[in-house]
Structure formats: structure tokens, C-alpha cells
XYZ file of C-alpha atoms in Angstrom:
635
model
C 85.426 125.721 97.895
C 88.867 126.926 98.831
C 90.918 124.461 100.804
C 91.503 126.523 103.952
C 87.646 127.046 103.861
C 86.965 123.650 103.537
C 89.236 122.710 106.426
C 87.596 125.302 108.607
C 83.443 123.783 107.953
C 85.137 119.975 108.431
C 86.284 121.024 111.177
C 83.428 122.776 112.566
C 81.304 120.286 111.750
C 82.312 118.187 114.175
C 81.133 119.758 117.144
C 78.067 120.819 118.445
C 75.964 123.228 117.746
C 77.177 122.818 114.091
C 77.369 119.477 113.785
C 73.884 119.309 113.045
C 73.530 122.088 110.702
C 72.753 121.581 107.039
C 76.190 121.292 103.995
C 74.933 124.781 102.737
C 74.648 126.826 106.332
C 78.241 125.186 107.127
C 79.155 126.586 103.146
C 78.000 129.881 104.125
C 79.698 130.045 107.526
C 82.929 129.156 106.897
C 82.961 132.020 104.943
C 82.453 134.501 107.362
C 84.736 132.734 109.912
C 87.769 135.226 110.905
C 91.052 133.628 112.626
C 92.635 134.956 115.619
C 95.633 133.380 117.555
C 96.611 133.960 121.210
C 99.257 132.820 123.003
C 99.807 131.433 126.163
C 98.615 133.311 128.899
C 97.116 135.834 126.906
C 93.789 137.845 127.611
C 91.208 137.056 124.897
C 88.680 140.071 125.958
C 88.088 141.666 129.667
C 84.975 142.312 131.602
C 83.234 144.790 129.774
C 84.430 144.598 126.750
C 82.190 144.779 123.552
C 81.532 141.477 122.605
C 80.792 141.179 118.289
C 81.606 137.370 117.702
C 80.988 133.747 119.102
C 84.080 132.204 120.124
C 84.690 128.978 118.467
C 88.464 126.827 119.740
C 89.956 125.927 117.135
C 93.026 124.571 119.101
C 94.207 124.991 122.302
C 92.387 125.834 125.678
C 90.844 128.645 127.895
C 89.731 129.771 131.135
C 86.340 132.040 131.438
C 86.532 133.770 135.235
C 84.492 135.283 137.168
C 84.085 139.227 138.138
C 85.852 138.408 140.791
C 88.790 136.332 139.580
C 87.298 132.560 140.074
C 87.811 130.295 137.266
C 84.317 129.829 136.059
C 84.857 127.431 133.336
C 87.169 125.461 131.363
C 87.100 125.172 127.205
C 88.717 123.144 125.011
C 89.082 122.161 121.207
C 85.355 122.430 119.462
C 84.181 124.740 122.413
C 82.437 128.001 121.941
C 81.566 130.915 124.142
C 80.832 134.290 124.092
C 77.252 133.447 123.281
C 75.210 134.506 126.205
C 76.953 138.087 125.847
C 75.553 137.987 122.295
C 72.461 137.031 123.367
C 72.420 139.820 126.321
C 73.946 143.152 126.249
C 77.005 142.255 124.003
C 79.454 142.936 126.500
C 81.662 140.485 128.117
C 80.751 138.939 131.566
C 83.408 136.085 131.814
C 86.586 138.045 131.265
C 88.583 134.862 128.833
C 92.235 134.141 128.584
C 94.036 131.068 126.863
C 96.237 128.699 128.860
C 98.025 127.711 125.960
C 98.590 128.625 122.496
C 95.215 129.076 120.930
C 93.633 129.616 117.885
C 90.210 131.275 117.921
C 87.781 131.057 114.782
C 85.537 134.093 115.136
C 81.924 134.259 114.077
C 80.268 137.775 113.099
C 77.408 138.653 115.064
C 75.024 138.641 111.800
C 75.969 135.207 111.042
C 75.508 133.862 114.711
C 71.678 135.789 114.715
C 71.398 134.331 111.255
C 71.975 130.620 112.501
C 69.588 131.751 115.490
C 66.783 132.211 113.577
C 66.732 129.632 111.230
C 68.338 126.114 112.796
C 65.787 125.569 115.665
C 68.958 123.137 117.196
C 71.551 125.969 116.728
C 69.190 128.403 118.585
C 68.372 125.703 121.862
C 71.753 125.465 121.865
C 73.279 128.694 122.524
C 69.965 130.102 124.221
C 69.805 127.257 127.225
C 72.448 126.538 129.680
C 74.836 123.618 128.756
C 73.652 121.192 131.475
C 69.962 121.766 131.226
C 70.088 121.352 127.128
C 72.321 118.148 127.561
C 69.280 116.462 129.947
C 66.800 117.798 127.370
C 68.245 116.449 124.753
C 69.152 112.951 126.066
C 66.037 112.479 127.202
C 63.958 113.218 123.635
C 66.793 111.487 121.360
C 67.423 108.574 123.472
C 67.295 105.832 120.973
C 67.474 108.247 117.848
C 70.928 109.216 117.782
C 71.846 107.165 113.768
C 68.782 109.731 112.693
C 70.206 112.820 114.131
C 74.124 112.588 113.590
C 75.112 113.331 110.652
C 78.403 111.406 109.038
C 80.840 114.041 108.577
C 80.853 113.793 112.824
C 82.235 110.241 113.089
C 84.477 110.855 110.055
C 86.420 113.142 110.702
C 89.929 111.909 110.212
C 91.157 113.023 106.742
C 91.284 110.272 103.931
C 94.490 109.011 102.863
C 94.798 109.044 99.209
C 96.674 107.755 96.517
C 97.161 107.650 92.821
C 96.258 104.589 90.790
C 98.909 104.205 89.413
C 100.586 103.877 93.160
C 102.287 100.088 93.972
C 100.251 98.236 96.303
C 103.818 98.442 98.658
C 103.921 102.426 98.410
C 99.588 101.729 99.344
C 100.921 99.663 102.079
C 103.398 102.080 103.311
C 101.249 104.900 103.245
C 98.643 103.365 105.323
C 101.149 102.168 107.783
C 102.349 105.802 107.727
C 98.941 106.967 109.039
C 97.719 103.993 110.732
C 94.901 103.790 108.713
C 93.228 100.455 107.333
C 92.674 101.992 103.942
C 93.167 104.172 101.031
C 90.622 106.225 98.555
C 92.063 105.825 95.232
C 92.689 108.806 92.745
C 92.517 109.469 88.898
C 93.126 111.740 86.724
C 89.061 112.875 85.075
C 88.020 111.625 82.266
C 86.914 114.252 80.451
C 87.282 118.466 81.224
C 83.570 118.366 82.734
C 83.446 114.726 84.510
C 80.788 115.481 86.829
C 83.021 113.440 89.645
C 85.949 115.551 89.242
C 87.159 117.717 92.459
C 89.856 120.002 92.787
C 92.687 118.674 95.118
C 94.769 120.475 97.370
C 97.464 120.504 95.202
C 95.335 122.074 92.501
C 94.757 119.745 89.635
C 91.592 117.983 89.183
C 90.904 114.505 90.151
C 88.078 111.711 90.827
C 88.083 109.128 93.278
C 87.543 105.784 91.471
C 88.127 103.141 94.219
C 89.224 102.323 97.880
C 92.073 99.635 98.784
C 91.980 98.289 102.381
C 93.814 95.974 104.302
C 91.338 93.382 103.596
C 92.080 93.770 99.573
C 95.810 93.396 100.435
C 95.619 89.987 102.132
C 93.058 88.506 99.866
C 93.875 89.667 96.402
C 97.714 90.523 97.172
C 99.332 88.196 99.688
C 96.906 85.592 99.107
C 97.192 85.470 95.208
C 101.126 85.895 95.199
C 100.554 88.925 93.476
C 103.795 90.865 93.197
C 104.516 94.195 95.246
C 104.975 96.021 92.115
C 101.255 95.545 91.063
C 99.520 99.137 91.253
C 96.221 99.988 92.956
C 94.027 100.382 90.027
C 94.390 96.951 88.811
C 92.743 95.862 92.200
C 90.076 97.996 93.103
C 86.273 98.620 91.611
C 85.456 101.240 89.489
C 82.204 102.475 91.082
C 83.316 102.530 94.877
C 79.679 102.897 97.179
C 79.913 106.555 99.069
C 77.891 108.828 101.297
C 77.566 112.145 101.483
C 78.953 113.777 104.727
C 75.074 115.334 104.833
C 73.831 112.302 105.614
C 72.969 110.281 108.583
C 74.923 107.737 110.362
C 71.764 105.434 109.883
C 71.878 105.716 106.276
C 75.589 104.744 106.429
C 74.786 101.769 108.522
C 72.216 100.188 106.207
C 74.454 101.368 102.996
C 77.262 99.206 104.448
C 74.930 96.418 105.113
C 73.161 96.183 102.170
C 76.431 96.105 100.221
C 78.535 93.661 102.396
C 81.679 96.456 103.010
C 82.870 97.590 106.043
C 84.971 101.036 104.584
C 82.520 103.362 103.388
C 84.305 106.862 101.790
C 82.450 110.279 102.845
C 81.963 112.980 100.325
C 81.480 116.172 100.423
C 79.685 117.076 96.931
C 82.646 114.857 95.382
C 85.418 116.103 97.185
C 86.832 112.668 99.390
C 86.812 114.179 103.482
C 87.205 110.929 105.381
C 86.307 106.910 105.634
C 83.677 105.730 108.155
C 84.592 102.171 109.131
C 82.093 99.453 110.693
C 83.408 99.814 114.185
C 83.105 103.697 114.451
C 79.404 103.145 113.902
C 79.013 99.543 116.379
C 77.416 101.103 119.341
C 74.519 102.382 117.010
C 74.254 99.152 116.434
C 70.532 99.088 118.491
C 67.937 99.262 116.403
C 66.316 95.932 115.518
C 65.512 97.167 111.715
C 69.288 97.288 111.048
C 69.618 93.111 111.858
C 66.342 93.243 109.673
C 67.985 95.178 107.109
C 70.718 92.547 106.782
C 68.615 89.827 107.031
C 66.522 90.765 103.808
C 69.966 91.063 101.738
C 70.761 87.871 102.732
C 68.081 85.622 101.471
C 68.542 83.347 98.628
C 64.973 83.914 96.962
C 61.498 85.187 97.165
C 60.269 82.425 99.109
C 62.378 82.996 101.940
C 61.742 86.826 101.578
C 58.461 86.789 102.181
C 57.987 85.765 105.941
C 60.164 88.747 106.772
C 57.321 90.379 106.730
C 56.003 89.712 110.326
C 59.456 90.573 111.202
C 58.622 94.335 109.724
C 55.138 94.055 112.184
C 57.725 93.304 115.139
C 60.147 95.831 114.459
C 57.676 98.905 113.976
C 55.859 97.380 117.498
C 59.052 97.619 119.171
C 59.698 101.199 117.506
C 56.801 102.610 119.068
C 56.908 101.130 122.110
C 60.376 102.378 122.585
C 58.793 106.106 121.877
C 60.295 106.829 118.839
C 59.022 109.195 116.860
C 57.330 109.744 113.735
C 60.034 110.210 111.551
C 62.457 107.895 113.315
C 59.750 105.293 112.579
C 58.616 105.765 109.068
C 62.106 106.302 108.067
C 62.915 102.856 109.191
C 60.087 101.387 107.609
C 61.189 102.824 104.515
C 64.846 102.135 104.613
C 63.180 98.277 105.034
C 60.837 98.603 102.069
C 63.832 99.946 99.909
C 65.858 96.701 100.913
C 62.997 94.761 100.133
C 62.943 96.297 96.859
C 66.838 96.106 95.541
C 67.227 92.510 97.073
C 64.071 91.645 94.775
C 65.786 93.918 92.118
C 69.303 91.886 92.699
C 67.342 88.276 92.476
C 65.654 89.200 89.542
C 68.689 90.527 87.598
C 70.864 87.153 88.449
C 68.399 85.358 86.609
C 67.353 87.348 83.609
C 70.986 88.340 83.317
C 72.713 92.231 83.441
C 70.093 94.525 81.788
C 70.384 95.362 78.394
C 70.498 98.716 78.986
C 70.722 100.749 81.958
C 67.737 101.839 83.915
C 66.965 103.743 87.546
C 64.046 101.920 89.698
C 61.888 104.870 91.033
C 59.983 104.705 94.264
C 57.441 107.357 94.504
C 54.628 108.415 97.481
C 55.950 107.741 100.800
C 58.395 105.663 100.098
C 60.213 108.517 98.136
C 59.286 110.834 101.202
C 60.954 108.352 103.597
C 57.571 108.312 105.740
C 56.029 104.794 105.020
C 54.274 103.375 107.899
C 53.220 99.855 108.111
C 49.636 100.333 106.106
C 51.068 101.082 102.735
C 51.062 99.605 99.319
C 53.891 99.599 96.628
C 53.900 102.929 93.999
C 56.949 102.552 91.438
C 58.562 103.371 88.249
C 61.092 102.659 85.417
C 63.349 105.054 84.304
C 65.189 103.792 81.305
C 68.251 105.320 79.354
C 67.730 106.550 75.880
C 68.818 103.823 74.127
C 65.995 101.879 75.183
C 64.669 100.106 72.142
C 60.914 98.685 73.339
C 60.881 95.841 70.714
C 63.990 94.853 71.611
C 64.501 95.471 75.703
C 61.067 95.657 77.071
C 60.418 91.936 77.390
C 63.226 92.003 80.167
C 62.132 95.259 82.066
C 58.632 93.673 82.123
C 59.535 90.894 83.426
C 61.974 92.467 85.873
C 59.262 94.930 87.334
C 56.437 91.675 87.311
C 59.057 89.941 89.661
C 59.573 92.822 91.713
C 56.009 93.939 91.543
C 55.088 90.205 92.655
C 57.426 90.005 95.549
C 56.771 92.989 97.077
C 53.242 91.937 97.110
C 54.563 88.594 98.895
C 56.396 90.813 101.159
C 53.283 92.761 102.445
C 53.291 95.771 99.945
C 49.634 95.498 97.869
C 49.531 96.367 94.782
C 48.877 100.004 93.930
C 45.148 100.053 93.375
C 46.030 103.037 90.544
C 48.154 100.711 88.974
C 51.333 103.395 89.756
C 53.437 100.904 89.130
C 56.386 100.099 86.764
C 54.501 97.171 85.565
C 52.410 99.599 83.614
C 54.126 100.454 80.714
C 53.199 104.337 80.629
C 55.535 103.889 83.411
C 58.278 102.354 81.795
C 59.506 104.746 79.992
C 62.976 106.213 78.973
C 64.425 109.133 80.915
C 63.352 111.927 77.587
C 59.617 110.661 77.850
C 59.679 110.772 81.748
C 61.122 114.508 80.886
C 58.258 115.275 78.955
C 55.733 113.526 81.114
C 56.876 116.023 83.774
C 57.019 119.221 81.267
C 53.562 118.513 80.111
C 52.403 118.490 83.566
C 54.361 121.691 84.703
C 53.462 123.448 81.815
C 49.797 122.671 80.689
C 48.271 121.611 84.456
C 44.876 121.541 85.696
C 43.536 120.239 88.757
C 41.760 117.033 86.554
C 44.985 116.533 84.846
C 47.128 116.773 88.190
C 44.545 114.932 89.979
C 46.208 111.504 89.418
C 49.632 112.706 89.075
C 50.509 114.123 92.080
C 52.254 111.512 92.954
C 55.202 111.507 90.663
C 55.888 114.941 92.528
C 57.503 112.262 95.664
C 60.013 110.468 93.343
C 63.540 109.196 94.930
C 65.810 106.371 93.120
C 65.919 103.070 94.856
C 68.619 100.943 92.128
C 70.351 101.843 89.233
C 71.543 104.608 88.147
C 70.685 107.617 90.001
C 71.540 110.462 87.717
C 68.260 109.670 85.995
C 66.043 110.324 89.023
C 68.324 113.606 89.891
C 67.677 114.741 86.731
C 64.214 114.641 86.994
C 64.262 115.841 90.918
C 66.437 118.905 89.096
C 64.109 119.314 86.133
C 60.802 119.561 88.824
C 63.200 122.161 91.066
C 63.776 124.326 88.338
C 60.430 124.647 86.242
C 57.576 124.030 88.747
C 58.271 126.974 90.558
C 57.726 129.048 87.805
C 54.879 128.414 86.598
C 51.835 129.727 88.665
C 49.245 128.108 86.906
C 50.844 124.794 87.749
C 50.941 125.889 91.470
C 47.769 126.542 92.251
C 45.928 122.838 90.335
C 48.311 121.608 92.865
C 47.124 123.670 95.840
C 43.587 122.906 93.950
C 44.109 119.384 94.272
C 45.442 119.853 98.038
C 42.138 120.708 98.924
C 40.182 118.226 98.318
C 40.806 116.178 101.537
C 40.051 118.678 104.460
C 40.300 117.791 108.068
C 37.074 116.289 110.124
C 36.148 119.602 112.111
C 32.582 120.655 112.227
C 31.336 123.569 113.338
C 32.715 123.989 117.637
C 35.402 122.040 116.614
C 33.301 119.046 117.014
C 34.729 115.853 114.727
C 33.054 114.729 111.598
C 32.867 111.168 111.628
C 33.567 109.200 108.257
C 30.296 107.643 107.258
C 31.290 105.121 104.153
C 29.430 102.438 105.107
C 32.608 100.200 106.348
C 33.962 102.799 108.807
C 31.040 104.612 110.293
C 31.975 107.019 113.306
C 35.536 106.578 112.760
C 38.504 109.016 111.771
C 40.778 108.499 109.044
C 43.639 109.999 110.025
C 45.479 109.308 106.539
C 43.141 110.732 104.741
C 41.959 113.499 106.764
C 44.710 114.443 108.342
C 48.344 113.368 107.217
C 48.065 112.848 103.830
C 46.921 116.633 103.262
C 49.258 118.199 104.913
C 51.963 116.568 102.887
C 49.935 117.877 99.460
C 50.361 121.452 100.953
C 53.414 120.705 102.060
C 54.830 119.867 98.525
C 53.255 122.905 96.972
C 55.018 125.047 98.846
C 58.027 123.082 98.535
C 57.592 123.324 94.804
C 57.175 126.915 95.056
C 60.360 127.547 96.540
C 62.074 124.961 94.401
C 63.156 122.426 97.000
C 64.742 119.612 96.300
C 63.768 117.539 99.116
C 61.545 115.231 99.291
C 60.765 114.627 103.086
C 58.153 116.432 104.242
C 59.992 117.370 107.303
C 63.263 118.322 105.024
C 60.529 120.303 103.142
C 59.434 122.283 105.940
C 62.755 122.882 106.563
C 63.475 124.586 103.155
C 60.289 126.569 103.333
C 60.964 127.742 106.589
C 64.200 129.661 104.835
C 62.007 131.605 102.886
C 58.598 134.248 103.393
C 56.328 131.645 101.931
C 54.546 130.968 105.422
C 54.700 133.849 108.381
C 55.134 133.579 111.695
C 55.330 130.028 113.259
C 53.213 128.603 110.691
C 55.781 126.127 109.537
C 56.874 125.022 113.187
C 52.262 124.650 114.035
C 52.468 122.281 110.763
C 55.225 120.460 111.534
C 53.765 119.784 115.366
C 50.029 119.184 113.139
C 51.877 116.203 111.185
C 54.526 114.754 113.486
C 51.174 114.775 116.299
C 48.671 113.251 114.149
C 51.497 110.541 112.086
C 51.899 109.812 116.119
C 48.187 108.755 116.673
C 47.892 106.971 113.569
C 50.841 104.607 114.285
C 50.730 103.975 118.053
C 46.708 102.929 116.972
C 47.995 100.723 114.444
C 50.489 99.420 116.631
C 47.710 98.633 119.128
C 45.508 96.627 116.108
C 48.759 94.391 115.967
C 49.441 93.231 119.464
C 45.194 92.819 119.307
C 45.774 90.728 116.394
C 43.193 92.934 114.220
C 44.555 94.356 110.675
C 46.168 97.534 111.198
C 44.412 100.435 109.196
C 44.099 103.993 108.953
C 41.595 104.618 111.231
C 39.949 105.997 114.825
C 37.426 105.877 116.612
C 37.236 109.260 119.158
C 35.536 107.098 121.749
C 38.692 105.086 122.224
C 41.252 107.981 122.365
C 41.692 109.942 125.641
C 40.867 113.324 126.506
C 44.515 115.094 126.365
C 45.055 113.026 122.666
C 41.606 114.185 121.622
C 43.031 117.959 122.649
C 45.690 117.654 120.932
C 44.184 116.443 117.740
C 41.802 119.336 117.447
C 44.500 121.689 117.781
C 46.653 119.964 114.947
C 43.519 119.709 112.663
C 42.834 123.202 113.199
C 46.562 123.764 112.372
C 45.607 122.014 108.841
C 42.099 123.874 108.325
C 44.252 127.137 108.729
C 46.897 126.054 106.532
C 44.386 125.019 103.610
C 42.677 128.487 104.143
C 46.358 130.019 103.466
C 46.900 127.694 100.677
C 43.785 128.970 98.593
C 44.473 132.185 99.071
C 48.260 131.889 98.159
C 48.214 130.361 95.116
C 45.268 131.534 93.125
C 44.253 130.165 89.752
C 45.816 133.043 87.188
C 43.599 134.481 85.040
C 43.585 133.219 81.100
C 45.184 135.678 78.435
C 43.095 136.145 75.875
């Protein structure tokens, strides 16, 4: 991306309504955006005029008025306006002129009815009164705000940079300059296609290989008499831990706590755009499964690990009491079992020693999807590199997936009763067999075949190195999509668990001889709408693995018509809402927490509601079947 476009979508994506919006709708904007400039006391349009763009400040202030001359309203720096007339009859009904000098990004009218139709947030925003959306919003994201803001918002002062081969004094001087209490570190790439390479502003291409703070320059400068003249590169770590500006602020939390740093250097793709520093994030500093969080990184062993896990019952009893929701909830629960998982990862490699080769531990199921909830068990992989020699290096990834395997089961995760786990050696396997695991599958399905292997189609990395997950995420993206045969074993498979409606829309009780006149609302009613969610997200070759982020995706297509995503996204956020606040109300009445309901105990406006979202499923299936029908064979 050019640099002046880049500055316009950082910019931007500060302020609401864009703040929210996804890295690719902010891509596409910013390249649409026209500049004006107006100078002080300056008419920006008159009553009447014909209104084409939305009005975004740049810099510099304006007055809307009145027909009659009263100032109306006041704008500033990340303001917009002119969006009602868009909305209405596209001609101006606050006459506007600027104060001061100001510059004006303007929006087309296709891309703000773009926007409008496909970022629910964007739309709420422009279409309701400032006020009124402000109270709405406050009152549904109190207590969710590190799920909802995205990073690029509290980073938005540019990095300051500087080459390695920089002094530590010129480091010094340049942070002084800017007041800043660090500096990302540049190099020239390694090779003509290093996949971290950007292109600066000054045109050449570079990678960011560290970050030197203030801390670095007492402790391993001042401290250790090191001379002024040392440069930068001999001080800082090659692999620096980042986040992507896409991300949210309570991803950026946990990253910093899980890795002991208080600088943590946003990217955009691999373009440096700011630092996020511990104290911009402090007053997110509320939710309890943050202190858990750094809690779990700081025990010495297994031992002490494992009574964390009545902490995890406390913190998901306080979640739901606190009315968070669904996703807020199993995305915390996840974030948790992921710590759980590297801290076991981290105790087991200081005691068998580095690996001998390098290796990616896969999560897969819900904990890939980011939507655990507190009834789950543990479904894992190995993902080795290529070099991986089995009579030579599997002895130590055994025994490095029996520890972690072992202490997650200490920790409250059970073992995966389909032994999905990286224990088994068919799934320990180097990264060219896991690529043919997943070609086979894509290429020569059937529903039998798929049946046990759906799984592996929710697959996220958890430690190591990532590239080998991505490349398997990127390998899925590409092929499943085209391959129709493939599609519909999946959307085979995905209808196999149907919801408990009988005929009137009366509920079928489950009747296995453990659970009679109960509802399993896993199996009946969450877990398949994620299978046809993820075929539909593999038809459209999304990359995302939250079911939510998948709706999302599929949404931007014609896949589903109408509302239909928005009536499944209510059917699973509803029902995952039932299913936890139950299980939440097994654990303060100090039964097991399961899966299940009995109708009997559930009131009449729940019992509504849950009709309506398993008819939302029943309907869904029915469209399922009929989109993605089993091709006929060639003969």
C-alpha cells in the first residue's frame, strides 16, 4: 500500500465508525477517499446543496447550523457528517463551514452504502442519532470493551525507528527527540522475497528485527558499562513478539502477559504502525481471566498448575454473572486453555532441552474456534518441520506431547475420547504429511471418510512456529472450496445432529438412558450449527476460524439470502447463552457442569426463544442439503 494511503486508513482507523471495521474494508476505503482543504471561515456546502460524500475531519474544526443560522453542532478531528443527508434525500440540511483551516477526507456515496450494508456497526452508527447509539452501546458492551477495540485504536502514535546498525546514544537521542520510551529496530531483508520485508517510506525494503526501550538501556547499557558507541543490534532479540493492528486489545493484553514485556510493536501485515505500551491498556485491566492468565505463566511446575483449575470455574461464574456474552466468554476460556497449554509446553521444553527440530503445537475444535466453554476436553496436534527424522526425534516429541497431554488432563481438560491428540502418532506428523493428510481429504472425501475428520477443519497454532499452521489454514482456503464433492460429505456430515423439534414445534427429549427428558444443547443445538457454519465458510474460502468471524465472511458473499446469516448468528449466540448460564448454575449448586437441559426448569420467554433459534437451525440444515448436493460420478 502506498504511503499516503496508508496514512489515510491509520488514521481513520482511529475513530469511530471505522475503528471497528475489518484491515481489508479500511484497504478498500482508503482508496476511494478524496482530499479537500478549506480554509478558515470557509463554506463547506449550503442548504440545499447535493450532498455525494460523508464528511470525514481530517484536521481542523467545523460548525453545522441550522436553516435558520443557529449553530447546531460542533466537529472536530475524527468527526464525520453529512450522513443523515446520505441517508435521506442527499441534499444538505446543516449548511457546514470550517472555523479553521481544515482538511476534509471525502467518502463516495457507493463506498459509504457499501460499508452500510455489510458492517452491521458501521450501519447503527450512521443510521441512529449520536446520543441514543452512545447509551445503546454502553449499555450492551459494558464490560467487553478489550473484545471489541481493536489495537490499531490505542496505537496510534507512529513508531520510531531505527537502523541496527544505529549507536545506542543516536537510539537514545531519538527517543528523547519524540518522547517515546522505545524504538522498533530495522534491517536490511535477508533475502529478495523475506516474507517480513516491508517497503519503507523512503522506498527501500526493510524488516523489523527487534525493539530497544528504555528498560534495555539501563539494564544492558548503563548497568553493564557498556560503551555509547555499542549499536542496537548487538542488544536486542531477533524474533521481537508483535500483534497485528486487526487484533483486539484483549489479545494484546494476554500476549504481553504471557511473555513478561511491557512494549508490544503493532503491525500492519508487516509494515511497523505504532507500539502499545502496558499503561495505554491499564484500565482494561478488569477482567479476572487476565490476573488468571498471568498467574498460569507464573507457576514453577505441573503441580502447582493444576489447582488453577477451580480458579477457571470462578472466573467463567463471574463472566456470566457479569452478562457477558457468548463470545466474550468462550473466548476467555480459550485464551486460558491456550496459556495452560504453552506454560505446559515451556515446562516441558526446560527439561527435555530445545527441540531438535522445530515444530508448531496445533489446537483444533473449539479451542481453534476460540469458543471453549467450561465442559470441554483437550483435541491437539504436532506439526513438525521436514527434517523430522522419527528414529531419531520422536522419542522427544512423544514425550513432550505425553507431558502436555498429562497436564492438561491435571488442569481439567479430559482426554479426547477419539484420541485427537498429538500423543497419537498419526498426529505427529511433519508439515508435508499433514499436507497430504489434508489433500487426501479435500480431494477423495466421503461422508465415512470425513466423518472423523472434521475436526482438523478448526485448526489454529498455539506454540512454535506458526507458518506451519498458516500454511495449512492457506492450503484448506485455497483447495476446499473447489472441490464440490468435498463440500457436500461435509454438509453430509453436518446433518447428522439435527435440532430436538417434533412435529408443533414440540421438543424431543434425549432418551439415552443417563439423560432421559433432557436437552443437549451441544449436541443438538451448538455444535451443528458450527458444522454448517464451516461448510459454508469453506465454500467461500475463509480463513477464519471463529464461527462468528465465519459468519462474518459469508455474510460478504450470496452464499445465504436475506438475513439468514444474522437468524444464525442470533440461533448460536442464544442457545451458547443457555448452555453456559445452566452450567454456570450446576457450579454454584455444586453438581458437574454438563451439556444438558431439562425444559421443565427453563422459563417460558427462554423456552420461546429456543424454539425460534432451533427452528433457525432446522431451516438452515434444510438450505444446507439442498446447497451442496452430492455431484454425480463420471463414468
Amino acid at each position: 500500500m502506498q504511503v499516503e494511503l496508508l496514512e489515510v486508513r491509520q488514521h481513520m482507523a482511529q475513530f469511530p465508525p471505522f475503528e471497528q471495521l475489518s484491515d481489508d474494508l479500511l484497504d478498500e476505503l482508503a482508496g476511494q477517499v478524496e482530499v479537500g482543504y478549506f480554509k478558515a471561515e470557509t463554506d463547506i456546502y449550503r442548504h440545499g446543496d447535493a450532498v455525494e460524500y460523508l464528511h470525514y475531519i481530517r484536521s481542523g474544526a467545523i460548525d453545522l447550523y441550522r436553516r435558520n443560522g443557529d449553530l447546531y453542532n460542533r466537529l472536530s478531528e475524527g468527526d464525520i457528517f453529512g450522513q443523515f443527508d446520505l441517508l435521506r434525500d442527499r441534499r444538505v440540511r446543516f449548511p457546514a463551514r470550517a472555523i479553521e483551516d481544515t482538511l476534509i477526507y471525502f467518502i463516495p456515496l457507493t463506498a459509504f452504502q457499501h460499508l452500510c450494508e455489510v458492517d452491521d456497526n458501521f450501519a447503527d452508527f450512521v443510521e441512529v442519532e449520536r446520543p441514543r447509539l452512545e447509551s445503546t452501546v454502553d449499555q450492551q458492551r459494558r464490560g467487553h470493551e478489550m473484545l471489541v477495540t481493536r489495537v490499531r485504536k490505542l496505537a496510534s502514535r507512529a513508531p520510531v525507528m531505527v537502523e541496527s546498525d544505529a549507536t545506542v546514544q543516536e537510539a537514545a537521542q531519538r527517543m528523547g527527540e519524540h518522547s517515546a520510551s522505545s524504538v522498533l529496530v530495522l534491517a536490511a531483508p535477508q533475502t529478495p522475497d523475506d516474507s517480513h520485508a516491508f517497503t519503507h517510506e523512503d522506498g527501500q525494503l526493510r524488516r523489523m528485527v527487534g525493539i530497544l526501550t528504555d528498560h534495555d538501556l539501563r539494564n544492558r547499557v548503563l548497568a553493564e558499562g557498556r560503551p555509547t558507541s555499542t549499536t542496537v543490534g548487538e542488544l536486542i532479540d531477533e524474533r521481537p513478539i508483535t500483534i497485528q493492528s486487526d487484533e483486539s486489545v484483549y489479545e494484546a493484553m494476554l500476549r504481553m502477559l504471557r511473555n513478561n514485556i511491557h512494549h508490544l510493536p503493532v503491525l500492519y501485515r508487516r509494515r511497523p504502525v505504532g507500539v502499545l505500551h502496558l499503561s495505554d491498556i491499564v484500565r482494561h485491566e478488569t477482567n479476572s481471566s487476565l490476573y488468571l492468565v498471568d498467574n498460569i505463566f507464573r507457576q514453577p511446575n505441573v503441580e502447582s498448575l493444576a489447582p488453577l483449575r477451580f480458579d477457571v470455574r470462578a472466573a467463567f461464574v463471574r463472566m456470566v454473572n457479569e452478562d457477558d456474552n457468548s463470545q466474550m466468554v468462550s473466548s476467555s476460556l480459550s485464551s486460558i486453555g491456550r496459556s495452560f497449554t504453552r506454560r505446559l509446553l515451556e515446562l516441558a521444553e526446560e527439561e527435555l532441552g530445545p527441540p531438535p527440530v522445530p515444530y508448531c503445537f496445533m489446537a483444533l475444535g473449539s479451542m481453534a474456534r476460540n469458543e471453549q466453554s467450561i465442559v470441554t476436553d483437550q483435541d491437539n496436534a504436532l506439526v513438525l518441520d521436514d527434517s523430522f527424522d522419527p528414529e531419531k526425534h520422536d522419542a522427544y516429541f512423544l514425550t513432550l506431547a505425553q507431558r502436555v497431554s498429562d497436564g492438561l488432563a491435571a488442569c481439567g481438560y479430559s482426554y479426547c475420547k477419539g484420541d485427537v491428540m498429538a500423543t497419537n502418532s498419526r498426529w505427529r506428523q511433519p508439515l508435508n504429511v499433514w499436507q497430504q493428510y489434508f489433500r487426501d481429504w479435500i480431494d477423495d472425501p466421503s461422508p465415512e471418510r470425513l466423518l472423523h475428520s472434521s475436526i482438523f477443519f478448526d485448526l489454529d497454532s498455539v506454540y512454535g512456529d506458526e507458518a506451519f499452521v498458516e500454511r495449512l489454514q492457506d492450503l484448506v482456503a485455497g483447495r476446499a472450496s473447489q472441490r464440490p464433492r468435498f463440500l457436500a460429505a461435509m454438509a453430509r456430515n453436518a446433518l447428522n445432529r439435527t435440532p430436538p423439534l417434533g412435529f408443533f414445534r414440540t421438543f424431543v427429549m434425549e432418551k439415552d438412558g443417563e439423560q432421559n427428558n433432557t436437552i443437549n444443547l451441544k449436541r443438538r443445538g451448538t455444535a451443528p450449527l458450527v458444522d454448517l457454519i464451516r461448510v459454508h465458510a469453506l465454500a467461500c474460502g475463509s480463513r477464519a476460524q471463529n464461527s462468528f468471524d465465519r459468519l462474518a465472511d459469508i455474510n460478504k458473499t450470496r452464499l445465504l439470502a436475506g438475513h439468514s446469516g444474522e437468524r444464525i448468528r442470533y440461533a448460536l449466540e442464544f442457545i451458547a447463552m443457555v448452555r453456559i448460564r445452566h452450567q454456570v448454575i450446576d457450579i454454584q449448586e455444586e453438581r458437574e457442569p454438563d451439556n444438558n437441559i431439562e425444559p421443565e426448569n427453563v422459563s417460558d420467554n427462554e423456552r420461546h426463544n429456543l424454539k425460534d433459534a432451533f427452528q433457525v437451525l432446522s431451516n438452515a440444515q434444510k438450505f444446507l442439503k439442498f446447497r451442496y448436493p452430492m455431484p454425480s460420478q463420471k463414468r
